[in-house]
Short mmCIF file of C-alpha atoms in Angstrom, two decimals:
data_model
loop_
_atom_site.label_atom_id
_atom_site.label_comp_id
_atom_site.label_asym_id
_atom_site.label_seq_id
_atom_site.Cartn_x
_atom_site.Cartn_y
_atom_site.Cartn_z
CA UNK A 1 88.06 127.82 114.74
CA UNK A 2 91.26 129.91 114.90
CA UNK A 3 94.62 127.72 114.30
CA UNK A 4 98.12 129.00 115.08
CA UNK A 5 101.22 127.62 114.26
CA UNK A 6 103.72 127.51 117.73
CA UNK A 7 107.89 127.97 116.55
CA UNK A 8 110.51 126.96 118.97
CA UNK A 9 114.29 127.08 118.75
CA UNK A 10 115.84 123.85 117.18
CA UNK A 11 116.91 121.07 119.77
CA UNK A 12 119.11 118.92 120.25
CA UNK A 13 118.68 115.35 122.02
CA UNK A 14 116.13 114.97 124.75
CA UNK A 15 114.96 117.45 125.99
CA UNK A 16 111.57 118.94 128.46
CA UNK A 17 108.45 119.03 126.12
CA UNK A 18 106.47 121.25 128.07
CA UNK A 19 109.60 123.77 128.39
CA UNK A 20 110.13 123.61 124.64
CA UNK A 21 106.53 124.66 124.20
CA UNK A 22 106.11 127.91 126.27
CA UNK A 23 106.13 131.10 124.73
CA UNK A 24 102.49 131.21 123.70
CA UNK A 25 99.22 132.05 125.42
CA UNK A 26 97.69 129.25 126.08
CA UNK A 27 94.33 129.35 127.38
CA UNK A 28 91.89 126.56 128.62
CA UNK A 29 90.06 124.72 126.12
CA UNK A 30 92.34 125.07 123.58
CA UNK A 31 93.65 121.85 121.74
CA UNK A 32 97.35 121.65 121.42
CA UNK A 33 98.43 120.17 118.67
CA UNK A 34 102.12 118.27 118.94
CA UNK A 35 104.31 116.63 115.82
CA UNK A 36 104.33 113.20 117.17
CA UNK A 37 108.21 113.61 116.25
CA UNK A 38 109.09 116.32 117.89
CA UNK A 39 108.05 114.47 120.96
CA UNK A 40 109.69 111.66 120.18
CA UNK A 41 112.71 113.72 119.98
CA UNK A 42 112.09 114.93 123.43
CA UNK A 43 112.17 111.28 124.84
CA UNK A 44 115.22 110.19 122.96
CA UNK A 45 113.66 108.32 120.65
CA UNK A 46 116.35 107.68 118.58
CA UNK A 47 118.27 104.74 117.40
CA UNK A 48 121.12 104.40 115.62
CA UNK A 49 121.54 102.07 112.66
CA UNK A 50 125.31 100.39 113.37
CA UNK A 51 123.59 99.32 116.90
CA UNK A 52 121.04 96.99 115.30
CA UNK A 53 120.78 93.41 114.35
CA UNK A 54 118.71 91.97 112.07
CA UNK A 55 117.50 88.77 112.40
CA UNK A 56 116.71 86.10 110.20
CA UNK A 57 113.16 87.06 109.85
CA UNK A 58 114.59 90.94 109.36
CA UNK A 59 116.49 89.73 106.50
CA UNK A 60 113.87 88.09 104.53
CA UNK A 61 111.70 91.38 105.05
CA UNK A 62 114.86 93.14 104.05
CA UNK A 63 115.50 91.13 100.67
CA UNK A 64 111.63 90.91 99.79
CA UNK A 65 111.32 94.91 99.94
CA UNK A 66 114.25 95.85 98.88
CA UNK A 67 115.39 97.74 102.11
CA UNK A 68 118.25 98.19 105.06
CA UNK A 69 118.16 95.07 107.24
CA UNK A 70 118.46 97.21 110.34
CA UNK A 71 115.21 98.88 109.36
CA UNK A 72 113.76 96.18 108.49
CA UNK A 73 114.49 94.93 112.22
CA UNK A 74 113.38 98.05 114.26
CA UNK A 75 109.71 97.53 111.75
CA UNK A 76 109.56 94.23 112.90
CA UNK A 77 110.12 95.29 116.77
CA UNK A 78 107.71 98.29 116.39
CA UNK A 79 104.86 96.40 114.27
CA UNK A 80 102.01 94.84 115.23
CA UNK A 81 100.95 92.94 111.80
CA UNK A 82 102.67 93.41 108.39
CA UNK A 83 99.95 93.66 105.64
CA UNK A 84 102.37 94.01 102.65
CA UNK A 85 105.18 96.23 101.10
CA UNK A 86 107.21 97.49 98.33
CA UNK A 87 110.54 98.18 97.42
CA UNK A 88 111.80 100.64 100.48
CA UNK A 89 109.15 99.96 102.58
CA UNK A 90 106.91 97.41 104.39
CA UNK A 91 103.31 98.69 105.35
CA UNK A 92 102.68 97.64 109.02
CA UNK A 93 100.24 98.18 111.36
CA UNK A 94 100.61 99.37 114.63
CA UNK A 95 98.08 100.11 117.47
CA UNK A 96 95.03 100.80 114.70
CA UNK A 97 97.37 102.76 112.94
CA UNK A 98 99.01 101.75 109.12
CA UNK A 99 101.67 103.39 108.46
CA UNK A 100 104.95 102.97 106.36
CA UNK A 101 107.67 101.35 108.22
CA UNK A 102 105.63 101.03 111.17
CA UNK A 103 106.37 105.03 111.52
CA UNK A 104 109.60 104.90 111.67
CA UNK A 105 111.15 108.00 109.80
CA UNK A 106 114.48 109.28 108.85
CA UNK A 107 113.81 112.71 108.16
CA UNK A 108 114.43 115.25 111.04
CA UNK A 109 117.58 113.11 113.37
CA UNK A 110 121.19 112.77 113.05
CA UNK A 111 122.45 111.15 109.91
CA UNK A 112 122.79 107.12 110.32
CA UNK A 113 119.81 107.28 112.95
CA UNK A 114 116.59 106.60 112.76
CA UNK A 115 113.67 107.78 115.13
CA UNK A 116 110.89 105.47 116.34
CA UNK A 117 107.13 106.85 117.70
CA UNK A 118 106.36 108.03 121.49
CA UNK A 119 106.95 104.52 123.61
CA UNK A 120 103.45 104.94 124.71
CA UNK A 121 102.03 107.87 123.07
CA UNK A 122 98.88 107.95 124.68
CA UNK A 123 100.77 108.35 128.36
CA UNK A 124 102.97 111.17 126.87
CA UNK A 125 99.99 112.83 125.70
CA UNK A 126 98.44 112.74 129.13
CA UNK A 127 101.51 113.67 130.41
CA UNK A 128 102.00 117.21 128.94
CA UNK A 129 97.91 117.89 129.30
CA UNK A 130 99.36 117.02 132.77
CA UNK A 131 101.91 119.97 132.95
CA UNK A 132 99.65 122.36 131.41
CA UNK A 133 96.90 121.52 134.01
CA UNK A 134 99.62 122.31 136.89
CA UNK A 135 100.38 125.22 135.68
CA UNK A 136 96.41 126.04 135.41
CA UNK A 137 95.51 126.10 131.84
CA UNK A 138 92.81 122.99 130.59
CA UNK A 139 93.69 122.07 127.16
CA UNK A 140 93.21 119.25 125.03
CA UNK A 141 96.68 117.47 123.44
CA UNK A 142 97.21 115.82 120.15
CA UNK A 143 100.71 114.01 119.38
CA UNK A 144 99.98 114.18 115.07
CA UNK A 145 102.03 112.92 112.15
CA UNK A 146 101.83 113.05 108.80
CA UNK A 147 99.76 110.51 107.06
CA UNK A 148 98.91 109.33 103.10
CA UNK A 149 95.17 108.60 102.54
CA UNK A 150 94.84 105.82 99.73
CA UNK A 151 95.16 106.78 95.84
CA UNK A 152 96.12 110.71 97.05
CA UNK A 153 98.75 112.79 96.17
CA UNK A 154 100.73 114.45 99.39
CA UNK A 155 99.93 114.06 103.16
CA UNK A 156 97.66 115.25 105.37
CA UNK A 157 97.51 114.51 109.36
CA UNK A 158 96.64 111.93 111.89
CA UNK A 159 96.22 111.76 115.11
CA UNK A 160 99.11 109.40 117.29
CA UNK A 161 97.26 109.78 120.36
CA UNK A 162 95.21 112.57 122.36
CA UNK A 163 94.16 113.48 125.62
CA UNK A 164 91.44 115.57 127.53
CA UNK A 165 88.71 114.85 125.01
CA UNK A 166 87.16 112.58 122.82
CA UNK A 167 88.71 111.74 120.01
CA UNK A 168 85.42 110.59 117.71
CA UNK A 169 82.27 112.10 118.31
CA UNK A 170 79.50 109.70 117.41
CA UNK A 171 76.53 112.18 115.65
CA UNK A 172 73.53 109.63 115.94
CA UNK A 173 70.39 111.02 116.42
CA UNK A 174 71.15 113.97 114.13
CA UNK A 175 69.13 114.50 111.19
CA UNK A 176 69.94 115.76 107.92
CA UNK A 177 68.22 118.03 105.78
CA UNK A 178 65.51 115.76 104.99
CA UNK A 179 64.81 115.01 108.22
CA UNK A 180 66.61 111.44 108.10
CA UNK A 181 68.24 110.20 110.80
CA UNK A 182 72.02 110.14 109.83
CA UNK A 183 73.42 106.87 109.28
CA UNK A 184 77.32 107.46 108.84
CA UNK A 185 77.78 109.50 112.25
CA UNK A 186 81.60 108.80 113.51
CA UNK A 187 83.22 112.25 113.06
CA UNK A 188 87.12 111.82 113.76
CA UNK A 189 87.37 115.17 115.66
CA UNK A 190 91.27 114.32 116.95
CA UNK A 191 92.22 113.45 113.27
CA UNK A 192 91.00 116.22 111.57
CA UNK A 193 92.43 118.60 114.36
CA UNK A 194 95.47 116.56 113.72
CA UNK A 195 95.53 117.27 110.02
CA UNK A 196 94.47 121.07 110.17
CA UNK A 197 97.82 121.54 112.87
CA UNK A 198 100.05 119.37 110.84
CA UNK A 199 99.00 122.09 107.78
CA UNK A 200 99.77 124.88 109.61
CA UNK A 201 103.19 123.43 111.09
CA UNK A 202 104.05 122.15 107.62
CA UNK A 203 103.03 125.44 105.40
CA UNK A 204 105.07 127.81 108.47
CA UNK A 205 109.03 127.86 109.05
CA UNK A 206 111.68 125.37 109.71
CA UNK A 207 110.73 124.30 113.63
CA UNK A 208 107.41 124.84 113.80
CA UNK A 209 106.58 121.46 115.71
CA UNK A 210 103.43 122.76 117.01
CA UNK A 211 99.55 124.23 116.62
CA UNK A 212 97.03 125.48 118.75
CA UNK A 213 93.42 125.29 117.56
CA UNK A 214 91.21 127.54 119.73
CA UNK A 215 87.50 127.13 119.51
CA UNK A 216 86.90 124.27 118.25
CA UNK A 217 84.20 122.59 120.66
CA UNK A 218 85.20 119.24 121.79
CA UNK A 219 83.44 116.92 124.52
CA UNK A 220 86.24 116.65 127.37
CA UNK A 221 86.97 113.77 129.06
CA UNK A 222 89.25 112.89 132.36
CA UNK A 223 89.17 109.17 131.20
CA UNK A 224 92.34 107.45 129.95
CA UNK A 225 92.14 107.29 126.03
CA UNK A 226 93.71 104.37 124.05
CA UNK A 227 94.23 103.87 120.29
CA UNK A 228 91.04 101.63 120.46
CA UNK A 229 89.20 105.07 120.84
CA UNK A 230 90.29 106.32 117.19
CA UNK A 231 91.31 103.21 115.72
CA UNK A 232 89.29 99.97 114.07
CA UNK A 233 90.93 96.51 114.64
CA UNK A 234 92.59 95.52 111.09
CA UNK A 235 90.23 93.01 110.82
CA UNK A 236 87.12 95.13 110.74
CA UNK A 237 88.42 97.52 108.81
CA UNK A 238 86.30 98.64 105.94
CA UNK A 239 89.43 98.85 104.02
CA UNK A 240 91.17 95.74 104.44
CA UNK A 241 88.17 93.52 105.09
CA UNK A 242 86.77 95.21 101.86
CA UNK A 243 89.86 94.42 99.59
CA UNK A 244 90.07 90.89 100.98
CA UNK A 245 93.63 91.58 102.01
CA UNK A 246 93.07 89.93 105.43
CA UNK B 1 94.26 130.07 109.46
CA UNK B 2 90.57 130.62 110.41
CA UNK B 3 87.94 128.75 109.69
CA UNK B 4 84.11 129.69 109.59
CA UNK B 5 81.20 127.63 109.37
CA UNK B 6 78.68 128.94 106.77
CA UNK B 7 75.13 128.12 107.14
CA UNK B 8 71.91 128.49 104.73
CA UNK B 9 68.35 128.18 104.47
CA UNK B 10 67.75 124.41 103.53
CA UNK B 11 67.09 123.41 99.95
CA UNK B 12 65.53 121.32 97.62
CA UNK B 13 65.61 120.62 94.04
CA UNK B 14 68.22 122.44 92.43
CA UNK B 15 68.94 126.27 92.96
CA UNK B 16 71.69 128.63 92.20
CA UNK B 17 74.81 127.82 94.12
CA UNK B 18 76.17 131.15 94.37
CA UNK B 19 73.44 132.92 95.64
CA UNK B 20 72.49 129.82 98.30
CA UNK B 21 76.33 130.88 99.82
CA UNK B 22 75.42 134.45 99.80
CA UNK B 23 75.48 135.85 103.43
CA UNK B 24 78.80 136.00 104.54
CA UNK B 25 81.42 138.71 103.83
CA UNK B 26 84.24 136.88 101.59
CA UNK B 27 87.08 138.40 101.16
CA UNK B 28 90.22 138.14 98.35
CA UNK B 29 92.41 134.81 99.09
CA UNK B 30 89.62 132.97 101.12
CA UNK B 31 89.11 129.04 100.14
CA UNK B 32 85.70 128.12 100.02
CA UNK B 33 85.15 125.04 101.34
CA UNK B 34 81.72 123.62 99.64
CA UNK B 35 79.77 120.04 100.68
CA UNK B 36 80.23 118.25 97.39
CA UNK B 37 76.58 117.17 98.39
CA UNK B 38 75.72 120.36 98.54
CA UNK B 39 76.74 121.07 95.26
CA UNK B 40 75.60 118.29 93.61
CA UNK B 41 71.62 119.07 95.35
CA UNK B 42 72.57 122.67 93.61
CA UNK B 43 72.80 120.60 90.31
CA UNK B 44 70.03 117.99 90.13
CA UNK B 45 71.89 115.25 90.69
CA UNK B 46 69.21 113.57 92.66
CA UNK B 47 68.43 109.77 91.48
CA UNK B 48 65.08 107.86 92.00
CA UNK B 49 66.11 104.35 92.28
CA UNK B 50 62.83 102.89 90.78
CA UNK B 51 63.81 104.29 87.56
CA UNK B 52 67.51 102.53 87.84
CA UNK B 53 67.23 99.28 86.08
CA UNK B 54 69.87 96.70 87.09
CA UNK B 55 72.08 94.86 84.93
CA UNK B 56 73.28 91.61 84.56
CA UNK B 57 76.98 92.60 85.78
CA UNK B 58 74.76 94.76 88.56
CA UNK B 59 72.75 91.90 89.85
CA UNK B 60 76.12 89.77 90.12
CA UNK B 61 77.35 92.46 92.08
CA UNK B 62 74.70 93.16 94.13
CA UNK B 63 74.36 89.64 95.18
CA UNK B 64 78.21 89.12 95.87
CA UNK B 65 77.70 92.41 98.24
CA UNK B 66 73.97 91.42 99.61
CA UNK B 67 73.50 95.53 98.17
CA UNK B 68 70.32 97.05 96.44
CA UNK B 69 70.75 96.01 92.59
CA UNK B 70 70.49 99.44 91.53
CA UNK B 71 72.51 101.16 93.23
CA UNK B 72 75.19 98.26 92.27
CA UNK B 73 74.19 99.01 88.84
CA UNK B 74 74.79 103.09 89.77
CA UNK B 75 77.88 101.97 91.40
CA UNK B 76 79.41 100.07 88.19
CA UNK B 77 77.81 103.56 85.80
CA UNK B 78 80.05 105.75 88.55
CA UNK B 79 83.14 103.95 89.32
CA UNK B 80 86.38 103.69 87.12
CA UNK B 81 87.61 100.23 88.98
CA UNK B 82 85.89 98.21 91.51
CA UNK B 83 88.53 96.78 93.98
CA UNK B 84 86.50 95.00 96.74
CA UNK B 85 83.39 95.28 98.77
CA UNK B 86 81.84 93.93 101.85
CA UNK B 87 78.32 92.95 102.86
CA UNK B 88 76.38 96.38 102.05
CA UNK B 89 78.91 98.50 100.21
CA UNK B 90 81.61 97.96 96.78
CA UNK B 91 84.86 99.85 96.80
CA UNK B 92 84.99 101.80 94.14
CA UNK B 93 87.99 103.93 92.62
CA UNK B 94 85.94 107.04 90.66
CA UNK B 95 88.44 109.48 88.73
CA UNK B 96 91.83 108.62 91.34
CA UNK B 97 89.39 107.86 94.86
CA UNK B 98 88.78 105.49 96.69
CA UNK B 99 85.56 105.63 98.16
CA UNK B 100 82.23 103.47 99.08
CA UNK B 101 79.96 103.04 96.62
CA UNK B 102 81.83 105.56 94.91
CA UNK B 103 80.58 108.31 96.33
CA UNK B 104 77.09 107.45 95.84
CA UNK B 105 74.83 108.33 99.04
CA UNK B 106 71.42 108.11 100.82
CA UNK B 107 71.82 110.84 103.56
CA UNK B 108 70.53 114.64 102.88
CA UNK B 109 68.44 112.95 99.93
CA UNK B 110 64.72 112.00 99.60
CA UNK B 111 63.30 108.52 100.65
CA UNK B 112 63.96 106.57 97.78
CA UNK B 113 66.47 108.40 96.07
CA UNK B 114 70.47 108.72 96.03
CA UNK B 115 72.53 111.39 95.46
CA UNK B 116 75.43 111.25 92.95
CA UNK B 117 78.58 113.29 92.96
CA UNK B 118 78.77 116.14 90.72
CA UNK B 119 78.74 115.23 87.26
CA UNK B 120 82.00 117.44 86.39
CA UNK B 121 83.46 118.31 89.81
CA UNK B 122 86.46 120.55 88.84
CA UNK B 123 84.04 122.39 86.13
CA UNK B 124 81.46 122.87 89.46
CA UNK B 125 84.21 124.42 91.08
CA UNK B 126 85.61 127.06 88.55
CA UNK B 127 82.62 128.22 87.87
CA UNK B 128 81.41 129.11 91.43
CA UNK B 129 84.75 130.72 91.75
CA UNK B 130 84.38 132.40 88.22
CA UNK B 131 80.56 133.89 89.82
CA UNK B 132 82.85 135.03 92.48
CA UNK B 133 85.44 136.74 90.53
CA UNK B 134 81.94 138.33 88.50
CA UNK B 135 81.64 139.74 91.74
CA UNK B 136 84.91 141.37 92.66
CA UNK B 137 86.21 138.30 94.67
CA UNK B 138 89.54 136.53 94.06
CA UNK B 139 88.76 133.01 96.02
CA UNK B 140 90.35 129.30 95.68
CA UNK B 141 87.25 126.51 96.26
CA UNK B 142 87.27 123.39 97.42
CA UNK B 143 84.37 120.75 96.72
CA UNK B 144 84.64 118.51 99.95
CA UNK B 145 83.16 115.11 101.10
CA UNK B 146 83.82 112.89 104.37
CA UNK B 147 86.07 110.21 104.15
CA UNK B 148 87.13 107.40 106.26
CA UNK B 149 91.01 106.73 106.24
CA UNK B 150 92.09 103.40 106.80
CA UNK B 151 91.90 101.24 110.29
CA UNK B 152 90.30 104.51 111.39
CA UNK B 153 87.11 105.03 113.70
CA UNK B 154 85.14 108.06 112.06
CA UNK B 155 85.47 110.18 108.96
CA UNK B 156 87.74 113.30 107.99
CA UNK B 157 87.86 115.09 104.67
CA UNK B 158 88.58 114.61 101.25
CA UNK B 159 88.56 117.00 98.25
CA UNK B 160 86.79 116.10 95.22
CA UNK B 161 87.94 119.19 93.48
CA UNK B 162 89.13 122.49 93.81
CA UNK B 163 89.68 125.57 91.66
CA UNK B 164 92.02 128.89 92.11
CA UNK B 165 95.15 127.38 93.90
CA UNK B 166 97.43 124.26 93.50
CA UNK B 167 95.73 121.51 95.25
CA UNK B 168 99.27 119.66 96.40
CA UNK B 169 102.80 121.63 97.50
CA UNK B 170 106.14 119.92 96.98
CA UNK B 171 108.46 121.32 100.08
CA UNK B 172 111.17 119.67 97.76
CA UNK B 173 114.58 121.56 98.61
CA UNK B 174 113.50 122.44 102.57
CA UNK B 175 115.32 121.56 104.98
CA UNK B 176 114.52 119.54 108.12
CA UNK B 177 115.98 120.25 112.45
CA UNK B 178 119.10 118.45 110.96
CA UNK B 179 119.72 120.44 107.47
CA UNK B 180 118.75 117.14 105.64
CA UNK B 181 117.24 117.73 102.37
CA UNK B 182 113.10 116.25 103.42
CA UNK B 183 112.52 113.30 101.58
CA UNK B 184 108.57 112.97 101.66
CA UNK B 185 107.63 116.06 100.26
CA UNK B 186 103.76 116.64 99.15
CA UNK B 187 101.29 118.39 101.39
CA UNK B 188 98.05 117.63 100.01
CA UNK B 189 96.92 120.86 100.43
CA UNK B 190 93.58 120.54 99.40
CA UNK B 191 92.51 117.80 101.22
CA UNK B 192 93.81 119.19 104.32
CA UNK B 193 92.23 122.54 103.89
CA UNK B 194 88.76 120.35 103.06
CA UNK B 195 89.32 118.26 106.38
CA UNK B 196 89.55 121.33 108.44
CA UNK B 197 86.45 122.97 106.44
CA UNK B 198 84.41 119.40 106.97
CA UNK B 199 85.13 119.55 110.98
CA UNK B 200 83.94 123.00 111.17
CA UNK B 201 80.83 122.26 109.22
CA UNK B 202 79.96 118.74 110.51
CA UNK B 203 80.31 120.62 114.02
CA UNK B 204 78.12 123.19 113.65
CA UNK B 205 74.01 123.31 113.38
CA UNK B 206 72.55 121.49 110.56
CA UNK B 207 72.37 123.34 107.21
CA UNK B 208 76.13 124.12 107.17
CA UNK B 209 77.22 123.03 103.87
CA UNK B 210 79.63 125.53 103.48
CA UNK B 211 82.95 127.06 105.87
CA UNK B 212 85.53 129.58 104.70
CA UNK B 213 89.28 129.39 105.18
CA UNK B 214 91.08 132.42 105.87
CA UNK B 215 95.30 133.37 106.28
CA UNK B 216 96.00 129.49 104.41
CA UNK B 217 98.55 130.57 102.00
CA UNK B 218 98.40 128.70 99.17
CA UNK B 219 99.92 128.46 95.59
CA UNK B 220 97.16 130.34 93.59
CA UNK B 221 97.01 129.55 90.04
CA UNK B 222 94.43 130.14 86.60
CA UNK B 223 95.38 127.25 85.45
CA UNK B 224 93.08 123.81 84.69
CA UNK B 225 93.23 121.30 87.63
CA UNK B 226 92.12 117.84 87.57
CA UNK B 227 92.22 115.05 89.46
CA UNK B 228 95.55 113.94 88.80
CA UNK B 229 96.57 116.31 90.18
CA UNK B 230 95.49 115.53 93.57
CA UNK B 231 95.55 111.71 92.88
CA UNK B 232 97.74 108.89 91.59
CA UNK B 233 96.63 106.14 89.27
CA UNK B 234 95.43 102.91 91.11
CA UNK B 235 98.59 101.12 89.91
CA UNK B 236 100.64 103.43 91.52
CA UNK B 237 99.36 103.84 95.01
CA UNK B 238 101.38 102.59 97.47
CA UNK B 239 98.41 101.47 99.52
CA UNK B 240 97.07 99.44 96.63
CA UNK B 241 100.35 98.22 95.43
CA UNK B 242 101.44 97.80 98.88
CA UNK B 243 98.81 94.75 99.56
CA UNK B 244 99.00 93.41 96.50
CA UNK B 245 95.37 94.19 95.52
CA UNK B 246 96.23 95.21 92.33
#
């Protein structure tokens, strides 16, 4: 598996994903691996601050975790469920994802703004594969983001949303060296692409919003993906089910 | 970045760990991504569960958990902090992670026996890099396991230790597309390096306990690393804290 780190020239505002992309040689059956930012950028995404209003629920959110009652507003509108919080933050899941503040990030847009995820990730994911296939290359997408695993230090990846193959790869059958039949067997293939792109973005230059991995053998799919395909409802999860949080 | 799956002749019982990952041509700056299983195998650390004798605070939790009683009472010798469990499994925090049973497993093992995690991970890993640098071979290693993140479907990676090169960088200082100072700034280096390794390996044939990273740049460093330094304390997570488990 061979990963390369894609640079593009800053931009500004929206702008055409697939445009801001080119410059590499893309060839089929490679995965291309997108900051889920950078194409949240590219939709105009943004939102600034002074143009939201809390409500009253907001403002309890606000005073409980100690944060901006505009914030706390756009978590509320982005979140799903709310499993807890502290100061600066609430911890909120959206479609299978947790994530701080819903995903909603400061870093990267226009002091006094904030930027929200992809409206539906999953369709702008399809959408570029889309572009690419017009143009005659077959690739897989990822839209990743940065992500904190539980008790770690620093972040690794995750996958937002994907298209052209399967995201988990389900290894039943396989045996292990003793000739057992493996019991654990969902591999998150689109996560672990996500994370290995997201480290070569992160460890390059300033604007580096994208990877390629090439050769990496994936099981492709035409069929529309959802989050349901990478993500556990929250009250399955191993996690929260396991800590009696829910 | 590269990555290459390394395969071997299967094993049992314990055997030399450097020569069982002879076979490939390693160069200076590689990271050797190693199967913490693996490892451990290399080391012994096989348990027979009939000679595991349960107790009292192991029965309690093996009833609470409906789990065998002694690997609840192999659970409570391994973990640091139990925080949960459902039916089958405890959550266990073992030296800053989170993991099932902490770490304790049934695949790749005998019937009737469990493997444990390397008694002294980050020892494990100097040394195989020490028998490398006895050979004329500057490398950074990586012990690696799979690990499920979250409201996730299917594992990624995790590292249980490394050795040669500073497991977490702080981008502290760069500069995002809008020249604002980033404000989340650890890459947990080592755990995305082991994700990528894990994919590779997990992909590939059986017997593949091993995959080599090459072009990462990382921080390289002779000094000790443990694992706070890729982990925070329980009471500091923001996961933990977050849902008020703790």
């Amino acid at each position: 598996m061979e990963i390369t780190a894609i640079s593009v020239p800053a931009k500004l505002g929206r702008f055409d994903l697939f445009e801001a992309l080119q410059g590499f040689d893309y060839k089929d059956s490679d995965i291309l691996v997108v900051s889920s930012k950078f194409v949240a950028m590219s939709e105009g995404r943004f939102v600034k601050l002074d143009t939201v209003r809390p409500g009253a629920k907001a403002k309890r959110l606000a005073k409980k975790f100690r944060m901006d009652e505009r914030l706390a507003e756009l978590v509320l509108q982005e979140a799903d469920m709310i499993v807890g919080g502290i100061p600066g933050f609430v911890l909120a899941i959206r479609k299978g994802m947790m994530a701080p503040n819903a995903g909603i990030d400061k870093s990267n847009v226009p002091p006094g703004h904030v930027i929200l995820y992809p409206k539906k990730p999953f369709a702008s994911a399809q959408k570029l594969r889309q572009k690419f296939l017009d143009n005659g290359i077959k690739l897989g997408v990822i839209l990743a983001d940065s992500r904190l695993m539980p008790t770690r230090r620093g972040t690794t990846g995750i996958a937002i949303a994907c298209a052209g193959f399967e995201p988990v790869e389900d290894d039943r059958g396989k045996r292990d060296l003793f000739g057992n039949t493996l019991k654990v067997t969902l591999r998150a293939v689109a996560d672990s692409l996500a994370t290995a792109g997201v480290a070569v973005m992160r460890e390059a230059a300033e604007s580096t919003p994208a990877a390629v991995v090439r050769g990496f053998p994936v099981t492709w799919t035409e069929r529309k993906l959802s989050w349901k395909d990478m993500a556990v409802p929250a009250r399955t999860d191993i996690y929260l089910r396991g800590t009696g949080m829910l």
